[in-house]
Short mmCIF file of C-alpha atoms in Angstrom, two decimals:
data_model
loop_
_atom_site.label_atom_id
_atom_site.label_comp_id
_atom_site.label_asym_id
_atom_site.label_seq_id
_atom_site.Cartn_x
_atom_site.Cartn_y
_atom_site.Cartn_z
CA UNK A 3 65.65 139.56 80.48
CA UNK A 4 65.57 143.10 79.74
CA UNK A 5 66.61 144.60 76.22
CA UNK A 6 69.03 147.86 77.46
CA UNK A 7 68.81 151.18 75.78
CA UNK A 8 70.83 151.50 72.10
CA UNK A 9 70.46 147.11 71.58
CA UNK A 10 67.60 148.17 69.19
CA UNK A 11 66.81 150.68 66.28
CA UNK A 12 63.93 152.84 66.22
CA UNK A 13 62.90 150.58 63.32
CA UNK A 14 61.88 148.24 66.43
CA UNK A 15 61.45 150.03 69.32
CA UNK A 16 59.02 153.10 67.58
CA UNK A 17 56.11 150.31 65.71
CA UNK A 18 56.37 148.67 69.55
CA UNK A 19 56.08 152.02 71.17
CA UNK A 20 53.37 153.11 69.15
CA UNK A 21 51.04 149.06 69.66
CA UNK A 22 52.08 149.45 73.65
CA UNK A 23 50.69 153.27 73.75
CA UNK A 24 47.06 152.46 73.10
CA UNK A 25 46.97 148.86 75.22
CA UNK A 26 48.35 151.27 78.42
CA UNK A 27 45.53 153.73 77.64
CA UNK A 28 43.03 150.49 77.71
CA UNK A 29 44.57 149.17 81.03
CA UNK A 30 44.50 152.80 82.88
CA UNK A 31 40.33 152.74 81.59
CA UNK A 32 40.12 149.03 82.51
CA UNK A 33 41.92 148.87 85.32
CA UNK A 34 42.76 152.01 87.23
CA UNK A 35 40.03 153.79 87.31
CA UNK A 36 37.34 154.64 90.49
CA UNK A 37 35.91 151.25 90.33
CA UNK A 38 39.27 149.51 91.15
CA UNK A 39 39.66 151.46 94.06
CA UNK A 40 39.47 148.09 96.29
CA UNK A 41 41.73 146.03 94.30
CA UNK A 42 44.58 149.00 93.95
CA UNK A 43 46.25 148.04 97.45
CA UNK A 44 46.77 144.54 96.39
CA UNK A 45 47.71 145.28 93.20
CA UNK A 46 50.15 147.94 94.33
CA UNK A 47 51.91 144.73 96.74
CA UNK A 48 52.19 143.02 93.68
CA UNK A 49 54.25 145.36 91.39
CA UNK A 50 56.15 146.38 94.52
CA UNK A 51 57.03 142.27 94.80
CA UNK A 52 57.56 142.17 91.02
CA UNK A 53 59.76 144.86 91.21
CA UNK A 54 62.00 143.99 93.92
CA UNK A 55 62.44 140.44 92.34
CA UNK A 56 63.27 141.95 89.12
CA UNK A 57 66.43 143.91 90.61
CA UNK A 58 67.65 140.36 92.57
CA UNK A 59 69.78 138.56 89.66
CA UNK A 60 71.19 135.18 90.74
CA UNK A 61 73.95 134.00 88.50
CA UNK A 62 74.01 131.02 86.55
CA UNK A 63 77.08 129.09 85.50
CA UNK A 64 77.94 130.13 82.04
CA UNK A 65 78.61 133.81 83.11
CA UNK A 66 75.15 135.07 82.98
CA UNK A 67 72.60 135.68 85.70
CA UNK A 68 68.42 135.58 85.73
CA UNK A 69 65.77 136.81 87.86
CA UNK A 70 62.17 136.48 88.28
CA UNK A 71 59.56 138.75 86.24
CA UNK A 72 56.50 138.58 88.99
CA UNK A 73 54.13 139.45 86.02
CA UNK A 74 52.37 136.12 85.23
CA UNK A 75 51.26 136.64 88.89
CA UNK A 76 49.99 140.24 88.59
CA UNK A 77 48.00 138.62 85.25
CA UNK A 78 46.28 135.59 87.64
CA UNK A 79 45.27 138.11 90.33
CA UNK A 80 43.47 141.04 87.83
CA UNK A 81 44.30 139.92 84.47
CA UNK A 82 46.92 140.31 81.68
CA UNK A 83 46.17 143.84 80.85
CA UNK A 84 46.64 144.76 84.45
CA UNK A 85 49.86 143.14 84.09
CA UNK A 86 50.73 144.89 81.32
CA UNK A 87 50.17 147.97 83.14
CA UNK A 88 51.96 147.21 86.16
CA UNK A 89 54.97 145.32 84.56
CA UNK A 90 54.81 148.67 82.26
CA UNK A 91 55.84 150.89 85.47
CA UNK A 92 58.25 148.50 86.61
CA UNK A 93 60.16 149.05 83.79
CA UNK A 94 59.99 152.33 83.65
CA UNK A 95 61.25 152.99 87.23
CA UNK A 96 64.03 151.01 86.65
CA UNK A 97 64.97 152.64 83.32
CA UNK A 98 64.60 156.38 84.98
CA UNK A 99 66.25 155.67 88.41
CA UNK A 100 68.39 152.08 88.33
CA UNK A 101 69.95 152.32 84.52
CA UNK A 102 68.21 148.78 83.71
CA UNK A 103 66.39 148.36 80.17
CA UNK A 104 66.00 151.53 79.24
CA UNK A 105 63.24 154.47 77.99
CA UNK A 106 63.49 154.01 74.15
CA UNK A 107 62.90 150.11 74.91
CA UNK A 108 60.01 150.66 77.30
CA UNK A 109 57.98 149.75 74.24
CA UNK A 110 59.66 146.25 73.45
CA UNK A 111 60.33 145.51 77.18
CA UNK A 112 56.36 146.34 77.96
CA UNK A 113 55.48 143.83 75.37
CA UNK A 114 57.42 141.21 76.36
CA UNK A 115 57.86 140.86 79.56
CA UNK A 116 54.50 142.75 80.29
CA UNK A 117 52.45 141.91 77.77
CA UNK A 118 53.24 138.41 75.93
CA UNK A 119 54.41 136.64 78.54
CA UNK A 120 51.60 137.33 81.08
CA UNK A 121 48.94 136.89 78.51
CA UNK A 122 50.55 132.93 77.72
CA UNK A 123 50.83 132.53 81.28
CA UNK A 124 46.96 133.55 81.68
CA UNK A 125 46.27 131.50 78.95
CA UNK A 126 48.19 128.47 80.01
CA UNK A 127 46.30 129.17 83.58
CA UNK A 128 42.59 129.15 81.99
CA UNK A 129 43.76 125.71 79.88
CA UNK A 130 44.56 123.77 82.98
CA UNK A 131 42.89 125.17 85.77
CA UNK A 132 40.28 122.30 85.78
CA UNK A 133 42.96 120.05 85.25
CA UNK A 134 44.50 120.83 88.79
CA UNK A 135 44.36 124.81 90.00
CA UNK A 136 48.14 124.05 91.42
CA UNK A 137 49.41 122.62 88.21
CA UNK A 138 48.06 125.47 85.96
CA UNK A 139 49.56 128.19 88.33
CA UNK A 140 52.76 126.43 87.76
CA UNK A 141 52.26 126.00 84.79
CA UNK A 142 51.73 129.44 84.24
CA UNK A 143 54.38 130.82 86.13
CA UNK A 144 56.89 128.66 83.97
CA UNK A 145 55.13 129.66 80.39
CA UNK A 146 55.09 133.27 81.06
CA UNK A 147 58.94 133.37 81.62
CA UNK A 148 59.64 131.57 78.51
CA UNK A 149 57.49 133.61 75.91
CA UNK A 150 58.72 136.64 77.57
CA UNK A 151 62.10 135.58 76.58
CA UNK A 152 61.32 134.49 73.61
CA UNK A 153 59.87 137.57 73.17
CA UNK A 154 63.02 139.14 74.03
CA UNK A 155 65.63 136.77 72.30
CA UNK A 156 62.88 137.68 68.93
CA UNK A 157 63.48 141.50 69.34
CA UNK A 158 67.06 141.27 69.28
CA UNK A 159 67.36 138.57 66.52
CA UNK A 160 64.89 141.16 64.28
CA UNK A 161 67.52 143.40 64.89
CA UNK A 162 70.54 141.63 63.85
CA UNK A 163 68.76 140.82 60.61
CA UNK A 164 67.13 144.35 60.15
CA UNK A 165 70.81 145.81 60.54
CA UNK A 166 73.58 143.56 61.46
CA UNK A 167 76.28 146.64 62.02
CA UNK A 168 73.30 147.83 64.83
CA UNK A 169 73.40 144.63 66.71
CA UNK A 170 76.52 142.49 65.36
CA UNK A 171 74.89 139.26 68.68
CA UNK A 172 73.55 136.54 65.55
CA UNK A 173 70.30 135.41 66.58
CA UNK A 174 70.62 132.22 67.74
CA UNK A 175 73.47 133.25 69.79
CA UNK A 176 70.65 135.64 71.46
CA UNK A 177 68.39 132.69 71.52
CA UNK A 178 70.70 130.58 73.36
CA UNK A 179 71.90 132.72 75.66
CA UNK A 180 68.24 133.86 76.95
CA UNK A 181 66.38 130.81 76.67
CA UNK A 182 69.03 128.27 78.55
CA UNK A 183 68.91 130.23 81.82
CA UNK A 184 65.26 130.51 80.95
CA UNK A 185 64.27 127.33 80.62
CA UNK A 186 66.64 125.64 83.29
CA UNK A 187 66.96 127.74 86.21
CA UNK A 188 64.11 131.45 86.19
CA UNK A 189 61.85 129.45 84.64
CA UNK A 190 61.12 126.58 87.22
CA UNK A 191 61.90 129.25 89.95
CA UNK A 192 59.28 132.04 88.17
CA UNK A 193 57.08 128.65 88.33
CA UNK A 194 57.71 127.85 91.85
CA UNK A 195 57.37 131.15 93.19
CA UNK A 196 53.69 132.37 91.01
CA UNK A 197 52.41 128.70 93.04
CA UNK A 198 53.44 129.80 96.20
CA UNK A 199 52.13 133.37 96.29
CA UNK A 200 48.63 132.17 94.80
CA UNK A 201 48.35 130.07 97.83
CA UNK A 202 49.06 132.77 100.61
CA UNK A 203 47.11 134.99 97.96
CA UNK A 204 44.02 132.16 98.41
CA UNK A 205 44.67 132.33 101.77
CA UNK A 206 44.28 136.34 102.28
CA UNK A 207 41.27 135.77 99.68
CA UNK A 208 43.17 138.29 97.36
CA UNK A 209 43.31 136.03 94.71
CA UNK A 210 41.34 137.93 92.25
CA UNK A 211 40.99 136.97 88.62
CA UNK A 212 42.33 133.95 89.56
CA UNK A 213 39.80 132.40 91.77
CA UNK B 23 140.65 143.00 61.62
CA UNK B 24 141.86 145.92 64.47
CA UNK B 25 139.45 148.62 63.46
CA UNK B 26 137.03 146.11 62.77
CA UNK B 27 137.11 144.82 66.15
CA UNK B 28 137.40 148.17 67.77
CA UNK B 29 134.11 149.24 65.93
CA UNK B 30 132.33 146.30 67.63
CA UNK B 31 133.44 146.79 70.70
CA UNK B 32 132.08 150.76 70.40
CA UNK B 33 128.73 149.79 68.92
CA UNK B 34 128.66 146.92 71.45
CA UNK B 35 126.65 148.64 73.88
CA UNK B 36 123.74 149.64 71.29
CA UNK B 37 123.46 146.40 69.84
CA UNK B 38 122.85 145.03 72.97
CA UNK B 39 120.53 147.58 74.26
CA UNK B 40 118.25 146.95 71.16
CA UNK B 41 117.55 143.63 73.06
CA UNK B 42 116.90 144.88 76.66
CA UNK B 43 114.05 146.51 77.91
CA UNK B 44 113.37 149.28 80.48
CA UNK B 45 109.97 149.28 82.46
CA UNK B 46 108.34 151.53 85.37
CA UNK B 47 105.29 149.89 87.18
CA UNK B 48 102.20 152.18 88.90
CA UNK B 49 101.15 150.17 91.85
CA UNK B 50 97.88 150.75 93.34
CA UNK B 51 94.20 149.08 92.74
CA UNK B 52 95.56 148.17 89.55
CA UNK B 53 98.94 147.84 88.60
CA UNK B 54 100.25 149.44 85.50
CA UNK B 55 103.23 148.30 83.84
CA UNK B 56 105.12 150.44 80.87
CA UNK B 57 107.67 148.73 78.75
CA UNK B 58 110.13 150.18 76.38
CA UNK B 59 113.21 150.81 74.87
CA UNK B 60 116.56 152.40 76.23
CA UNK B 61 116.21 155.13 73.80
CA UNK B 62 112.53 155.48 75.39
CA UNK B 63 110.51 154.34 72.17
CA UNK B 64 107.62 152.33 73.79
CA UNK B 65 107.19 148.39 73.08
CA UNK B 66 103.63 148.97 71.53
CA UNK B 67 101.86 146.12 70.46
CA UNK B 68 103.78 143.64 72.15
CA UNK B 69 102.21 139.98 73.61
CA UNK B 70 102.40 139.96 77.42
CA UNK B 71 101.28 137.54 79.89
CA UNK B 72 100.68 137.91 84.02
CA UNK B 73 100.98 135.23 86.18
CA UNK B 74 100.26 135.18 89.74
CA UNK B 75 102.75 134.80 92.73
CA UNK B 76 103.24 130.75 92.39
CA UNK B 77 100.99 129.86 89.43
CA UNK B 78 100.48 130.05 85.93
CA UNK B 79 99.32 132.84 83.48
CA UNK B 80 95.79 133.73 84.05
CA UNK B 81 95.90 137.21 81.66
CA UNK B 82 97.09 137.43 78.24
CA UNK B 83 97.23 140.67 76.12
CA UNK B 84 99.00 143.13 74.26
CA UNK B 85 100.69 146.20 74.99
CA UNK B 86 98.51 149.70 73.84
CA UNK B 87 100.51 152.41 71.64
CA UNK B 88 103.13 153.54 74.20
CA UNK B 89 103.50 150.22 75.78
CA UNK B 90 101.68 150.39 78.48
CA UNK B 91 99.73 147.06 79.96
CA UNK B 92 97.48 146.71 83.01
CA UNK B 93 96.52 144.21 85.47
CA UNK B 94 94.56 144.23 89.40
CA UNK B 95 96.19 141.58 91.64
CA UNK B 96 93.61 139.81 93.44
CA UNK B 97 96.22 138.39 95.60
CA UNK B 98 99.39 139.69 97.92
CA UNK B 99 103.13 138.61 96.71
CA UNK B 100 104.98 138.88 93.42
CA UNK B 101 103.35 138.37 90.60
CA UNK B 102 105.40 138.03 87.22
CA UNK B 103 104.64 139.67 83.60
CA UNK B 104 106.34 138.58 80.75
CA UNK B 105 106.29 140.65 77.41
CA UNK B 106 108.16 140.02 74.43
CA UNK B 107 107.22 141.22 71.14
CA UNK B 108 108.59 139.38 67.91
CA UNK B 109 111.89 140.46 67.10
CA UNK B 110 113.86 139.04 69.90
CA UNK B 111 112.88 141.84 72.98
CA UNK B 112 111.58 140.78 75.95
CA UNK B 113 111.56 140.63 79.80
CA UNK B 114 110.09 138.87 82.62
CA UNK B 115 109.23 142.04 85.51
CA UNK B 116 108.61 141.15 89.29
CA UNK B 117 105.55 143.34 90.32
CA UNK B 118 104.85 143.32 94.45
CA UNK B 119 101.18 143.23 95.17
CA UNK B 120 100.67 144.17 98.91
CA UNK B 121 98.48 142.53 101.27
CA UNK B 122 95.62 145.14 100.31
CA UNK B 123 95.27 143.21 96.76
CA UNK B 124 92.27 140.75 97.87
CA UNK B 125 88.93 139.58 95.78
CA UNK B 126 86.63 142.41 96.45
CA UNK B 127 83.52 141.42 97.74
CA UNK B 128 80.58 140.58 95.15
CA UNK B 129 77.87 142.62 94.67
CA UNK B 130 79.22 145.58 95.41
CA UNK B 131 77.96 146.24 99.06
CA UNK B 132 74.10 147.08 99.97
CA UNK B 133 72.52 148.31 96.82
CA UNK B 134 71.43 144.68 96.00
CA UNK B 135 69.47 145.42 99.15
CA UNK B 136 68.50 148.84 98.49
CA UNK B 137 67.53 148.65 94.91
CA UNK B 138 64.70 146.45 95.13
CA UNK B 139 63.76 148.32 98.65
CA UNK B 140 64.27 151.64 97.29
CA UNK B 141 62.13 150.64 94.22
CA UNK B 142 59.47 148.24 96.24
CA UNK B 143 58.81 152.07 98.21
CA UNK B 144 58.76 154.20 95.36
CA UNK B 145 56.07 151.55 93.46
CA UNK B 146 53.96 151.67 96.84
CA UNK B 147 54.23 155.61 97.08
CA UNK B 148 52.83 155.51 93.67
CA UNK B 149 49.60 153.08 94.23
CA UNK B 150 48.97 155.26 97.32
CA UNK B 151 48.85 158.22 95.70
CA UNK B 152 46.30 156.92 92.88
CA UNK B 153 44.15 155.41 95.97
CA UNK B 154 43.83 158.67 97.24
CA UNK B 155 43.18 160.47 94.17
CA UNK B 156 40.52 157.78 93.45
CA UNK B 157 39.42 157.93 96.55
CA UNK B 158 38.70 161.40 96.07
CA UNK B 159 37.19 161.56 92.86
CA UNK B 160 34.60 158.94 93.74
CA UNK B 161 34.10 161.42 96.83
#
């Protein structure tokens, strides 16, 4: 899901570098600071879970592969600005030490797979939660994945129109190719897996924003 | 007629050469096949084609600048690479891929293991640290 380094101009990447700044200076305030001592443990587990699902890709027929984000969970157990912040480090480990995304993208990534995607999946979550708690964490699970690559499959479509010698991919090429594996396979899986670890969550009464 | 003859028969040899083709062949991991002519100019840009030992062609291509193509067998016996360009010059060369030429495994060996361990630690190391400098600054 990932933009990689050079995909985008600075046209992009610096306005999304410069909105992400101030929103990780709110989360670090918000959410990292002595009175989240307790929750810090959990929420460590939780990036540590998104991160190792974000390096497992699975490939899907069509010559592509997808793998699960983890963040629409971190945003049901402290919120989407927490998410934002954790996602946010994600990213940037793998950009310094495992050559995916990439630093100049940190911005873009952040947003949408950290930022927008969480925040629909929160969203989708406070909608439906009366509804049935199971369905909405589903629900949100599923959501999140999609606007993130949305999000993503947006950036890169920008691009092509900003400057189509930058990024020569048309946009709905882009579009297709991240929202199919999106929508039929990480998707339903992203879905499957935020319900399962809210219930063990529930169960270890770690479920935080969520419960 | 006589010295009309005898002038084919001495520029007999050329005129066929023009129409064969010489080739040497790297094996290896990859196999790398050069093509040219007797006189040693190189069949650049020429269409080739690689089939495997017993089936059809699975790579198509061209030859680079000094007519040079490449290939990896994924499987052991002969395979078969035709070039030809347009003008009439081509040749079908027998390349033997050894019993080392097998499908290397995917994923490339433990670091789909170790990257998301090796990254799952470093995220942990991380929270503890902030903990403890939390910890302390609350102390």
């Amino acid at each position: 899901v990932h933009v990689p380094d050079g995909f985008l101009s600075p046209q992009i990447t610096l306005p999304a570098l410069g909105a992400a700044v101030p929103l990780w200076a709110l989360a670090a305030r918000r959410h990292f600071g002595p009175e989240a001592l307790e929750a810090i443990p959990a929420l460590g587990g939780l990036t540590a879970v998104a991160f190792a699902l974000q390096t497992v890709a699975v490939p899907v027929p069509g010559g592509t592969s997808a793998h699960l984000v983890g963040a629409a969970l971190l945003a049901l157990h402290r919120g989407p600005l927490a998410a934002f912040a954790c996602e946010s480090l994600v990213l940037l480990l793998q950009a310094l030490f495992f050559g995916t995304g990439g630093v100049t993208v940190l911005g873009v990534n952040a947003l949408a797979l950290g930022l927008l995607g969480p925040l629909a999946g929160w969203l989708a979550f406070l909608g439906l939660r009366r509804l049935s708690p199971r369905m909405a964490h589903f629900a949100a699970g599923w959501l999140a994945l999609q606007v993130s690559a949305l999000a993503v499959a947006g950036a890169l479509a920008l691009q092509h129109r900003l400057d189509p010698g930058y990024l020569p991919v048309p946009g709905g090429a882009s579009l297709l190719s991240m929202m199919l594996p999106s929508l039929a396979v990480s998707g339903p899986a992203e879905a499957l897996f935020t319900l399962a670890a809210m219930a063990v969550l529930r169960r270890a009464r770690l479920d935080g924003a969520a419960a | 007629v006589l010295r009309r003859l005898a002038l084919l028969l001495v520029l007999q040899p050329a005129i066929a050469g023009a129409h064969e083709l010489l080739h040497e062949t790297r094996p290896g991991g990859a196999v790398a096949v050069r093509v040219y002519h007797p006189g040693g100019a190189p069949l650049a840009d020429a269409a080739f084609e690689v089939a495997p030992p017993g089936g059809g062609p699975l790579l198509r291509g061209r030859t680079d600048r000094n007519g040079w193509l490449a290939f990896v067998p994924d499987a052991p016996g002969t395979w078969r690479v035709r070039v030809a360009d347009g003008a009439g010059h081509g040749a079908e060369i027998p390349v033997e891929a050894g019993a080392s030429a097998s499908t290397p495994p995917p994923g490339g060996g433990p670091a789909w293991l170790l990257r998301p361990a090796l990254g799952a630690a470093v995220v942990l190391l991380i929270f503890a640290l902030l903990q403890r400098a939390l910890r302390r600054r609350r102390a």
